[in-house]
Amino acid sequence: MTLPARFVTFEGGEGAGKTTQIKRLGEKLAQAGIAAIATREPGGSPGAEAIRNLLVAGEVGRWDPTTEAFLMIAARRDHWLKTIKPALDAGKWVLSDRFHDSTRAYQGHGRGVADADIEALRRLAIGETKPDLTLILDLPVADGLGRAQARLKAKASGEDRFERMDTGFHERMRQGFLAIAKAEPKRCVVIDARADMDAVHAAVVAAVNERLGVTL
Ligand code: T5A
């Protein structure tokens, strides 16, 4: 029996460990003979990566919240059309580091864009597309920003525009993710990201097995 391709998204605040956990889940899927791609937002296709460059660097106030939501969602449409949908159609699982919940949490809860407006843009861009499973890695804001700073220093990428936003913004965004998880418990699983990498990986694998009917 061939398993259906699955669309799994990882969400959470800065430095929650999404990139780390996507890599480890990808390795686990490969061991089980399941083809998968890892991708990210904003970005994940050449056009969306070009938009990413406008979003993650530069002055904090470079974009007003609504313009920022437009840019995120424009990048998402390109990513969906050029990368995610073709991979799913080819039978590959897609593991995405962020997707639409990030716009709801960051531009919506964090920066005050109305959810109804974000959802109107979403319908235009990607229709009713939803991930099969969303893993929300939850971590206190100070811990996540500390981890992200260490990672940014090591990479010297300058992609720190969101990390430089104030603590109130990061707190609202964290609560936004928890509210999304509460409203959509069938799709979302909240994982305590304070634990060490192995423990978080075990929780990720348990959620994938339980929710997607596989045995990894
Ligand atoms: N954004 C994005 C929006 O505002 N709206 C949107 O719609 C979208 C899609 C993207 C920014 O864009 C915003 C959100 C973001 O601010 P980014 O650089 O891709 O920018 O930022 P992040 O997605 O937040 O990526 P990070 O790399 O900061 O976080 P990750 O991927 O969650 O964390 P990771 O795995 O890189 O780990 C960070 C550090 O912590 C360590 C790692 O080794 C690494 O050094 N670490 C742990 N340390 C201790 N214990 C653990 N369990 C650890 N797990 C990882």
Short mmCIF file of C-alpha atoms and ligand atoms in Angstrom, two decimals:
data_model
loop_
_atom_site.label_atom_id
_atom_site.label_comp_id
_atom_site.label_asym_id
_atom_site.label_seq_id
_atom_site.Cartn_x
_atom_site.Cartn_y
_atom_site.Cartn_z
CA MET A 1 0.00 0.00 0.00
CA THR A 2 1.37 3.44 -0.93
CA LEU A 3 1.03 6.06 1.77
CA PRO A 4 -0.46 9.42 0.75
CA ALA A 5 1.98 12.32 0.59
CA ARG A 6 1.66 14.48 3.68
CA PHE A 7 2.11 18.18 4.26
CA VAL A 8 3.63 18.87 7.69
CA THR A 9 4.39 22.38 8.94
CA PHE A 10 6.55 23.46 11.86
CA GLU A 11 5.61 26.69 13.60
CA GLY A 12 6.70 28.69 16.64
CA GLY A 13 8.64 31.74 17.71
CA GLU A 14 12.23 32.65 17.03
CA GLY A 15 14.81 29.97 17.82
CA ALA A 16 12.20 27.38 18.79
CA GLY A 17 14.20 24.64 17.03
CA LYS A 18 12.12 24.14 13.86
CA THR A 19 15.08 23.86 11.46
CA THR A 20 16.80 21.39 13.79
CA GLN A 21 13.70 19.22 14.12
CA ILE A 22 12.83 19.27 10.40
CA LYS A 23 16.30 17.93 9.63
CA ARG A 24 15.88 15.12 12.15
CA LEU A 25 12.37 14.21 11.01
CA GLY A 26 13.62 14.19 7.40
CA GLU A 27 16.32 11.69 8.38
CA LYS A 28 13.75 9.53 10.15
CA LEU A 29 11.46 9.54 7.10
CA ALA A 30 14.38 8.62 4.82
CA GLN A 31 15.21 5.65 7.08
CA ALA A 32 11.59 4.51 6.69
CA GLY A 33 11.86 4.83 2.88
CA ILE A 34 9.48 7.81 2.72
CA ALA A 35 10.49 10.49 0.19
CA ALA A 36 10.31 14.01 1.60
CA ILE A 37 11.49 17.54 0.91
CA ALA A 38 12.36 20.18 3.50
CA THR A 39 11.46 23.75 2.69
CA ARG A 40 10.91 27.06 4.47
CA GLU A 41 8.96 30.33 4.58
CA PRO A 42 9.30 33.05 3.71
CA GLY A 43 11.10 31.43 0.79
CA GLY A 44 11.24 27.90 -0.55
CA SER A 45 11.10 28.80 -4.28
CA PRO A 46 13.31 31.23 -6.24
CA GLY A 47 10.59 33.89 -6.39
CA ALA A 48 9.69 33.53 -2.72
CA GLU A 49 13.36 33.63 -1.69
CA ALA A 50 13.63 36.98 -3.53
CA ILE A 51 10.66 38.26 -1.49
CA ARG A 52 12.25 36.82 1.69
CA ASN A 53 15.26 39.09 1.17
CA LEU A 54 12.91 42.09 1.39
CA LEU A 55 11.37 40.84 4.63
CA VAL A 56 14.01 39.47 6.97
CA ALA A 57 16.64 42.23 6.86
CA GLY A 58 16.71 46.00 7.25
CA GLU A 59 14.90 48.45 9.52
CA VAL A 60 12.27 47.02 11.88
CA GLY A 61 9.72 49.57 10.63
CA ARG A 62 10.54 49.00 6.98
CA TRP A 63 7.04 47.68 6.19
CA ASP A 64 3.74 48.53 7.76
CA PRO A 65 1.95 45.39 9.07
CA THR A 66 -0.49 45.08 6.15
CA THR A 67 2.22 45.48 3.49
CA GLU A 68 4.22 42.85 5.36
CA ALA A 69 1.23 40.47 5.29
CA PHE A 70 0.85 41.02 1.52
CA LEU A 71 4.52 40.21 0.97
CA MET A 72 4.39 37.08 3.15
CA ILE A 73 1.30 35.83 1.36
CA ALA A 74 2.67 36.65 -2.11
CA ALA A 75 5.76 34.61 -1.25
CA ARG A 76 3.48 31.81 0.01
CA ARG A 77 1.55 31.60 -3.24
CA ASP A 78 4.77 31.23 -5.25
CA HIS A 79 6.13 28.67 -2.75
CA TRP A 80 2.87 26.69 -2.91
CA LEU A 81 2.69 26.72 -6.71
CA LYS A 82 6.35 26.09 -7.48
CA THR A 83 7.55 23.86 -4.64
CA ILE A 84 4.93 22.44 -2.28
CA LYS A 85 2.18 21.34 -4.69
CA PRO A 86 4.56 19.74 -7.23
CA ALA A 87 6.26 17.76 -4.45
CA LEU A 88 2.94 16.53 -3.00
CA ASP A 89 1.71 15.66 -6.50
CA ALA A 90 4.89 13.62 -6.99
CA GLY A 91 4.09 11.66 -3.81
CA LYS A 92 6.68 13.34 -1.61
CA TRP A 93 6.05 14.51 1.91
CA VAL A 94 6.66 18.22 2.46
CA LEU A 95 8.18 19.46 5.73
CA SER A 96 7.87 23.23 5.84
CA ASP A 97 9.62 25.52 8.31
CA ARG A 98 6.65 27.90 8.76
CA PHE A 99 3.49 28.38 6.65
CA HIS A 100 0.28 30.38 6.92
CA ASP A 101 -0.04 30.15 10.73
CA SER A 102 3.09 32.34 10.94
CA THR A 103 1.26 35.16 9.14
CA ARG A 104 -1.70 34.83 11.51
CA ALA A 105 0.59 34.84 14.56
CA TYR A 106 3.19 37.44 13.48
CA GLN A 107 1.30 39.91 11.29
CA GLY A 108 -2.08 39.17 12.92
CA HIS A 109 -1.64 38.67 16.67
CA GLY A 110 1.82 40.30 16.78
CA ARG A 111 1.32 43.34 14.54
CA GLY A 112 -2.45 43.80 14.62
CA VAL A 113 -3.66 42.93 11.10
CA ALA A 114 -7.26 41.67 11.36
CA ASP A 115 -7.58 37.90 11.03
CA ALA A 116 -10.46 38.36 8.54
CA ASP A 117 -8.16 40.39 6.25
CA ILE A 118 -5.37 37.81 6.49
CA GLU A 119 -7.84 35.03 5.72
CA ALA A 120 -9.21 36.95 2.69
CA LEU A 121 -5.65 37.19 1.31
CA ARG A 122 -5.06 33.52 2.09
CA ARG A 123 -8.15 32.47 0.10
CA LEU A 124 -6.92 34.48 -2.88
CA ALA A 125 -3.39 33.06 -2.67
CA ILE A 126 -3.76 29.38 -1.77
CA GLY A 127 -7.48 28.68 -1.52
CA GLU A 128 -8.44 26.18 1.17
CA THR A 129 -5.02 24.48 1.32
CA LYS A 130 -4.11 23.40 4.84
CA PRO A 131 -1.32 21.30 6.26
CA ASP A 132 -2.21 17.74 7.32
CA LEU A 133 -0.32 18.34 10.55
CA THR A 134 1.11 21.44 12.23
CA LEU A 135 3.64 21.07 15.01
CA ILE A 136 3.89 24.20 17.13
CA LEU A 137 7.19 24.31 19.03
CA ASP A 138 6.45 26.41 22.10
CA LEU A 139 9.16 28.13 24.10
CA PRO A 140 9.30 31.16 26.46
CA VAL A 141 10.18 34.24 24.38
CA ALA A 142 13.46 35.00 26.20
CA ASP A 143 14.75 31.45 25.68
CA GLY A 144 13.89 31.47 21.96
CA LEU A 145 15.44 34.89 21.32
CA GLY A 146 18.59 33.76 23.18
CA ARG A 147 18.90 30.70 20.96
CA ALA A 148 18.16 32.70 17.80
CA GLN A 149 20.81 35.31 18.71
CA ALA A 150 23.45 32.61 19.16
CA ARG A 151 22.49 31.12 15.79
CA LEU A 152 22.49 34.53 14.05
CA LYS A 153 25.94 35.38 15.46
CA ALA A 154 27.29 32.08 14.17
CA LYS A 155 25.79 32.63 10.70
CA ALA A 156 26.38 36.43 10.51
CA SER A 157 23.46 36.53 8.03
CA GLY A 158 21.90 39.86 9.09
CA GLU A 159 18.46 38.20 8.82
CA ASP A 160 17.34 39.51 12.19
CA ARG A 161 14.61 42.07 11.44
CA PHE A 162 11.94 40.13 13.38
CA GLU A 163 14.28 39.19 16.24
CA ARG A 164 14.78 42.96 16.80
CA MET A 165 11.05 43.60 17.34
CA ASP A 166 10.04 44.30 20.96
CA THR A 167 9.26 41.68 23.60
CA GLY A 168 5.55 42.60 23.66
CA PHE A 169 5.32 41.69 19.97
CA HIS A 170 7.01 38.32 20.60
CA GLU A 171 4.68 37.57 23.54
CA ARG A 172 1.56 38.35 21.47
CA MET A 173 2.87 36.19 18.65
CA ARG A 174 3.50 33.26 21.04
CA GLN A 175 -0.04 33.56 22.42
CA GLY A 176 -1.28 33.72 18.82
CA PHE A 177 0.20 30.32 17.99
CA LEU A 178 -1.33 28.84 21.16
CA ALA A 179 -4.74 30.30 20.21
CA ILE A 180 -4.50 28.76 16.71
CA ALA A 181 -3.64 25.38 18.27
CA LYS A 182 -6.61 25.63 20.62
CA ALA A 183 -8.98 26.52 17.78
CA GLU A 184 -7.75 23.69 15.51
CA PRO A 185 -6.80 20.77 17.75
CA LYS A 186 -7.20 18.14 15.00
CA ARG A 187 -4.52 19.77 12.84
CA CYS A 188 -2.20 21.23 15.49
CA VAL A 189 -0.03 19.71 18.20
CA VAL A 190 1.83 21.94 20.68
CA ILE A 191 5.26 20.58 21.62
CA ASP A 192 7.24 21.82 24.62
CA ALA A 193 10.44 23.08 22.97
CA ARG A 194 12.27 23.77 26.26
CA ALA A 195 13.38 20.15 26.38
CA ASP A 196 16.67 18.98 24.86
CA MET A 197 16.84 18.23 21.12
CA ASP A 198 16.42 14.46 21.56
CA ALA A 199 13.33 14.85 23.73
CA VAL A 200 11.76 17.33 21.29
CA HIS A 201 12.55 14.95 18.41
CA ALA A 202 10.84 12.09 20.27
CA ALA A 203 7.74 14.24 20.77
CA VAL A 204 7.74 15.21 17.07
CA VAL A 205 7.97 11.56 15.97
CA ALA A 206 5.22 10.55 18.41
CA ALA A 207 2.91 13.25 17.03
CA VAL A 208 3.61 12.26 13.41
CA ASN A 209 2.96 8.58 14.17
CA GLU A 210 -0.24 9.27 16.06
CA ARG A 211 -1.74 11.89 13.76
CA LEU A 212 -0.60 10.60 10.36
CA GLY A 213 -0.90 6.84 10.96
CA VAL A 214 2.71 5.89 10.31
CA THR A 215 5.28 3.99 12.38
CA LEU A 216 8.59 5.82 12.35
N1 T5A B 1 7.60 35.39 9.42
C1 T5A B 1 7.55 34.27 8.64
C2 T5A B 1 6.48 36.22 9.54
O1 T5A B 1 6.54 37.25 10.22
N2 T5A B 1 5.32 35.88 8.88
C3 T5A B 1 5.24 34.78 8.08
O2 T5A B 1 4.17 34.52 7.48
C4 T5A B 1 6.39 33.94 7.95
C5 T5A B 1 6.33 32.71 7.06
C6 T5A B 1 11.83 34.21 9.19
C7 T5A B 1 11.12 35.31 9.92
O3 T5A B 1 9.93 35.63 9.21
C8 T5A B 1 8.86 35.73 10.11
C9 T5A B 1 9.21 34.82 11.25
C10 T5A B 1 10.72 34.88 11.32
O4 T5A B 1 11.07 35.90 12.23
P1 T5A B 1 14.00 32.94 9.90
O5 T5A B 1 15.41 33.37 9.95
O6 T5A B 1 13.65 31.85 8.94
O7 T5A B 1 13.14 34.22 9.61
O8 T5A B 1 13.55 32.66 11.39
P2 T5A B 1 13.03 31.39 12.13
O9 T5A B 1 12.05 30.66 11.28
O10 T5A B 1 12.53 31.83 13.46
O11 T5A B 1 14.33 30.51 12.27
P3 T5A B 1 15.32 30.28 13.48
O12 T5A B 1 16.51 29.60 12.90
O13 T5A B 1 15.54 31.52 14.29
O14 T5A B 1 14.58 29.31 14.41
P4 T5A B 1 14.36 27.76 14.36
O15 T5A B 1 14.53 27.20 13.00
O16 T5A B 1 13.09 27.52 15.05
O17 T5A B 1 15.53 27.22 15.30
P5 T5A B 1 16.87 26.39 14.95
O18 T5A B 1 16.54 24.97 14.77
O19 T5A B 1 17.62 27.10 13.90
O20 T5A B 1 17.58 26.53 16.36
C11 T5A B 1 18.08 27.78 16.82
C12 T5A B 1 19.31 27.53 17.72
O21 T5A B 1 18.90 26.83 18.88
C13 T5A B 1 19.55 25.56 18.98
C14 T5A B 1 20.11 25.26 17.58
O22 T5A B 1 21.26 24.46 17.61
C15 T5A B 1 20.38 26.66 17.05
O23 T5A B 1 21.65 27.11 17.45
N3 T5A B 1 18.56 24.58 19.42
C16 T5A B 1 18.45 24.16 20.69
N4 T5A B 1 19.16 24.45 21.79
C17 T5A B 1 18.77 23.83 22.96
N5 T5A B 1 17.73 22.92 23.03
C18 T5A B 1 17.01 22.60 21.94
N6 T5A B 1 15.98 21.74 22.03
C19 T5A B 1 17.37 23.24 20.70
N7 T5A B 1 16.87 23.14 19.44
C20 T5A B 1 17.59 23.99 18.68
#
